PDB file of C-alpha atoms in Angstrom:
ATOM      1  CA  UNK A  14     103.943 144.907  54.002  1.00  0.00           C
ATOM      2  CA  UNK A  15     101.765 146.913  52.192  1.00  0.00           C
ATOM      3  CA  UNK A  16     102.416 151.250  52.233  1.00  0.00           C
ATOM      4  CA  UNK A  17      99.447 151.974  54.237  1.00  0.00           C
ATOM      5  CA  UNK A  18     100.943 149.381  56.578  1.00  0.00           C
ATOM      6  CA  UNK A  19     104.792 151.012  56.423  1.00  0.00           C
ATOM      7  CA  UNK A  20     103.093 154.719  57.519  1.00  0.00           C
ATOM      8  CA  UNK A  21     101.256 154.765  60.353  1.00  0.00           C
ATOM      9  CA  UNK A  22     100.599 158.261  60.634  1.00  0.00           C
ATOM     10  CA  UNK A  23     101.748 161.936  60.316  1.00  0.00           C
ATOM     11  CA  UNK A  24     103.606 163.470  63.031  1.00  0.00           C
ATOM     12  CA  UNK A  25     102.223 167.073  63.953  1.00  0.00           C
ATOM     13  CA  UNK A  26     104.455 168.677  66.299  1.00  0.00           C
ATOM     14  CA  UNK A  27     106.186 172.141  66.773  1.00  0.00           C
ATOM     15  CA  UNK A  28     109.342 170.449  65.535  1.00  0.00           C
ATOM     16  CA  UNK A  29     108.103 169.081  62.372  1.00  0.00           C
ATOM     17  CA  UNK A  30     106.012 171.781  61.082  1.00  0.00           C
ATOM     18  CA  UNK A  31     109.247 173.984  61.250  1.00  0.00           C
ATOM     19  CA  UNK A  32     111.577 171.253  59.258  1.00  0.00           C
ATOM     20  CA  UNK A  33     108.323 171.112  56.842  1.00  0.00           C
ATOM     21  CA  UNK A  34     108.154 174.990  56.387  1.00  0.00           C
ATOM     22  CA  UNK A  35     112.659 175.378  56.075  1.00  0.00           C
ATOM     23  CA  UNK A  36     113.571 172.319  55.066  1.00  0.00           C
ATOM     24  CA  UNK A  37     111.079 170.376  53.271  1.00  0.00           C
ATOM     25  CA  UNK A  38     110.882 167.438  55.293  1.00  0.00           C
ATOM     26  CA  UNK A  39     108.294 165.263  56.293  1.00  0.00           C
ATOM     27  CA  UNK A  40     107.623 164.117  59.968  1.00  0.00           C
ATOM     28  CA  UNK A  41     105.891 160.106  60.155  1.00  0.00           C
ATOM     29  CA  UNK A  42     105.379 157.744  62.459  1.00  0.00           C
ATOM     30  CA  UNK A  43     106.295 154.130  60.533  1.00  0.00           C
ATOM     31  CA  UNK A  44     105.822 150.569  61.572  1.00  0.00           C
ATOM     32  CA  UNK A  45     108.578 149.559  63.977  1.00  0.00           C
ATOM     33  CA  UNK A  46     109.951 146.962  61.149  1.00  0.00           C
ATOM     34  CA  UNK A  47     110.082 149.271  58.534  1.00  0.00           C
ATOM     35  CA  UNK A  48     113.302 150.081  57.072  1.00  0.00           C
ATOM     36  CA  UNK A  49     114.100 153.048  55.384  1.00  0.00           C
ATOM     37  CA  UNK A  50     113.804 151.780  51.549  1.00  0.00           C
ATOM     38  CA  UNK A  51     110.485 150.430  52.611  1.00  0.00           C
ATOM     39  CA  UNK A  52     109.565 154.427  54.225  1.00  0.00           C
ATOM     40  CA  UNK A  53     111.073 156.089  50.839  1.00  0.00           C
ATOM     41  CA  UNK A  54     109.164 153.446  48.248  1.00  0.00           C
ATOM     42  CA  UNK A  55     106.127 154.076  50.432  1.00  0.00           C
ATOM     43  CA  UNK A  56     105.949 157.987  50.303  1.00  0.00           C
ATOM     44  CA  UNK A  57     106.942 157.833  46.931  1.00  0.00           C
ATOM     45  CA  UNK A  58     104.062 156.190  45.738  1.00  0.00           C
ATOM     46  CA  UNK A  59     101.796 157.421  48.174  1.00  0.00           C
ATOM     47  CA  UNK A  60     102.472 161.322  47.952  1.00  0.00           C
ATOM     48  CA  UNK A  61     103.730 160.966  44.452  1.00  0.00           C
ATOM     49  CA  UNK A  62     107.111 163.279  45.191  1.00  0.00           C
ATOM     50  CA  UNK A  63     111.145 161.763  45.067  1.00  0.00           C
ATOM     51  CA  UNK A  64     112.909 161.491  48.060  1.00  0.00           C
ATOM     52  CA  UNK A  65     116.397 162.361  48.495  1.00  0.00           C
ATOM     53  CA  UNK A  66     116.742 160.762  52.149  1.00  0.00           C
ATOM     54  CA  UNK A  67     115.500 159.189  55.007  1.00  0.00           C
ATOM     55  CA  UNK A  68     116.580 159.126  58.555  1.00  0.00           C
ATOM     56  CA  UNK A  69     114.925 157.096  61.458  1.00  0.00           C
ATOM     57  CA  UNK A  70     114.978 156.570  65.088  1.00  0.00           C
ATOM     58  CA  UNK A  71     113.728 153.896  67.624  1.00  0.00           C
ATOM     59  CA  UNK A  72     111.568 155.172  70.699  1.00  0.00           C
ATOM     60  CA  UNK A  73     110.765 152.849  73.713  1.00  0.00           C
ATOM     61  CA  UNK A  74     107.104 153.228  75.411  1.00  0.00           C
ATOM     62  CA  UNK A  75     107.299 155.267  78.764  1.00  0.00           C
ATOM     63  CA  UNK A  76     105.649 153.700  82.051  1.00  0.00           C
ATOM     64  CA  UNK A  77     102.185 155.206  82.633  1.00  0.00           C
ATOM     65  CA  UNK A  78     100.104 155.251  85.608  1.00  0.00           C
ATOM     66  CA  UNK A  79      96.301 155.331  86.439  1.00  0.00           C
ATOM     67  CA  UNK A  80      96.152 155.407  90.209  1.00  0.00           C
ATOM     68  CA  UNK A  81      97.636 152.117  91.374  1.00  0.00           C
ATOM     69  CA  UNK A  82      97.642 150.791  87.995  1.00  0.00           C
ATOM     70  CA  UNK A  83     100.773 151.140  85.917  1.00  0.00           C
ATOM     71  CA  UNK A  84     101.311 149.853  82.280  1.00  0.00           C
ATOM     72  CA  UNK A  85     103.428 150.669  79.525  1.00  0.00           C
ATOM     73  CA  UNK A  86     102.593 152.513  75.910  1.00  0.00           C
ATOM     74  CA  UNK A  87     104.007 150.558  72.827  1.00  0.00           C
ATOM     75  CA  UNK A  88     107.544 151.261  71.387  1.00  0.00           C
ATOM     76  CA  UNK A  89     107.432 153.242  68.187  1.00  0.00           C
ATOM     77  CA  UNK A  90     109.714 154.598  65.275  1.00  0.00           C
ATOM     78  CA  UNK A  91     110.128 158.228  63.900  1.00  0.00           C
ATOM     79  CA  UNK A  92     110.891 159.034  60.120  1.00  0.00           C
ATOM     80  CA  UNK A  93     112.144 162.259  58.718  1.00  0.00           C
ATOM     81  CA  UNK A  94     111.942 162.142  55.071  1.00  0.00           C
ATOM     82  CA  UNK A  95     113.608 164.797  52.984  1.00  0.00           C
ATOM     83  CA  UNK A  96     112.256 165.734  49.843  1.00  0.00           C
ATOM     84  CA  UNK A  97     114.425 166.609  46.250  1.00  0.00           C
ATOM     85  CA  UNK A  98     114.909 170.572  46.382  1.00  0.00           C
ATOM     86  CA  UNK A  99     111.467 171.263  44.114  1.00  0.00           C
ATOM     87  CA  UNK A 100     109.400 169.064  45.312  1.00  0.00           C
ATOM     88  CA  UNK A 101     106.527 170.039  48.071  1.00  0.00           C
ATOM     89  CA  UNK A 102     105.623 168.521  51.458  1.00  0.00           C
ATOM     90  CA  UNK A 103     102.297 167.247  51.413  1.00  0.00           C
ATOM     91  CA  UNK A 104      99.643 168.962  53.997  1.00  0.00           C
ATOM     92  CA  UNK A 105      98.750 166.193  56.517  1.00  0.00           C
ATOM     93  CA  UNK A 106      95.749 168.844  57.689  1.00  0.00           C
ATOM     94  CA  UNK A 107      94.149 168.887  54.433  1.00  0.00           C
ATOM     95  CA  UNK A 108      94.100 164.924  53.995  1.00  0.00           C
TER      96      UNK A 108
END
């Protein structure tokens, strides 16, 4: 599994731009067989900063509905990747 593979994408919510701004972590959404060695090699190299830890957690797809039809969205995994005291959180906007 290759990095761009391990991060899917950025998460931009009210929740993670706070942690960003007071606690230097970053906020991704991560292939749901990632580990968490896999996450921390793969920010490494990709944002070129160290991390100090990573934390994860497991989300099921809710049931949606369009008129009679009903489906489900796909299951997904969070990542909140803190950063050595130093380093800087990279700005998903300006990517």
């Amino acid at each position: 599994m290759t990095i761009h593979d391990t991060l899917v994408r950025p998460l931009v919510t009210e929740k993670g731009i706070t942690k960003k701004e007071e606690e230097a972590h970053a906020l991704l959404c991560v292939a749901k067989d990632a580990n968490k060695i896999m996450v921390k090699q793969a920010v490494e190299k990709l944002f070129n900063v160290k991390v100090e830890e990573v934390r994860t957690a497991n989300f099921e797809g809710k049931l949606r509905r369009r008129g009679r039809f009903a489906g489900y969205r796909s299951d997904w995994k969070k990542a909140y990747v803190k950063l050595v005291a130093g380093q800087k959180v990279p700005e998903f906007t300006e990517m």
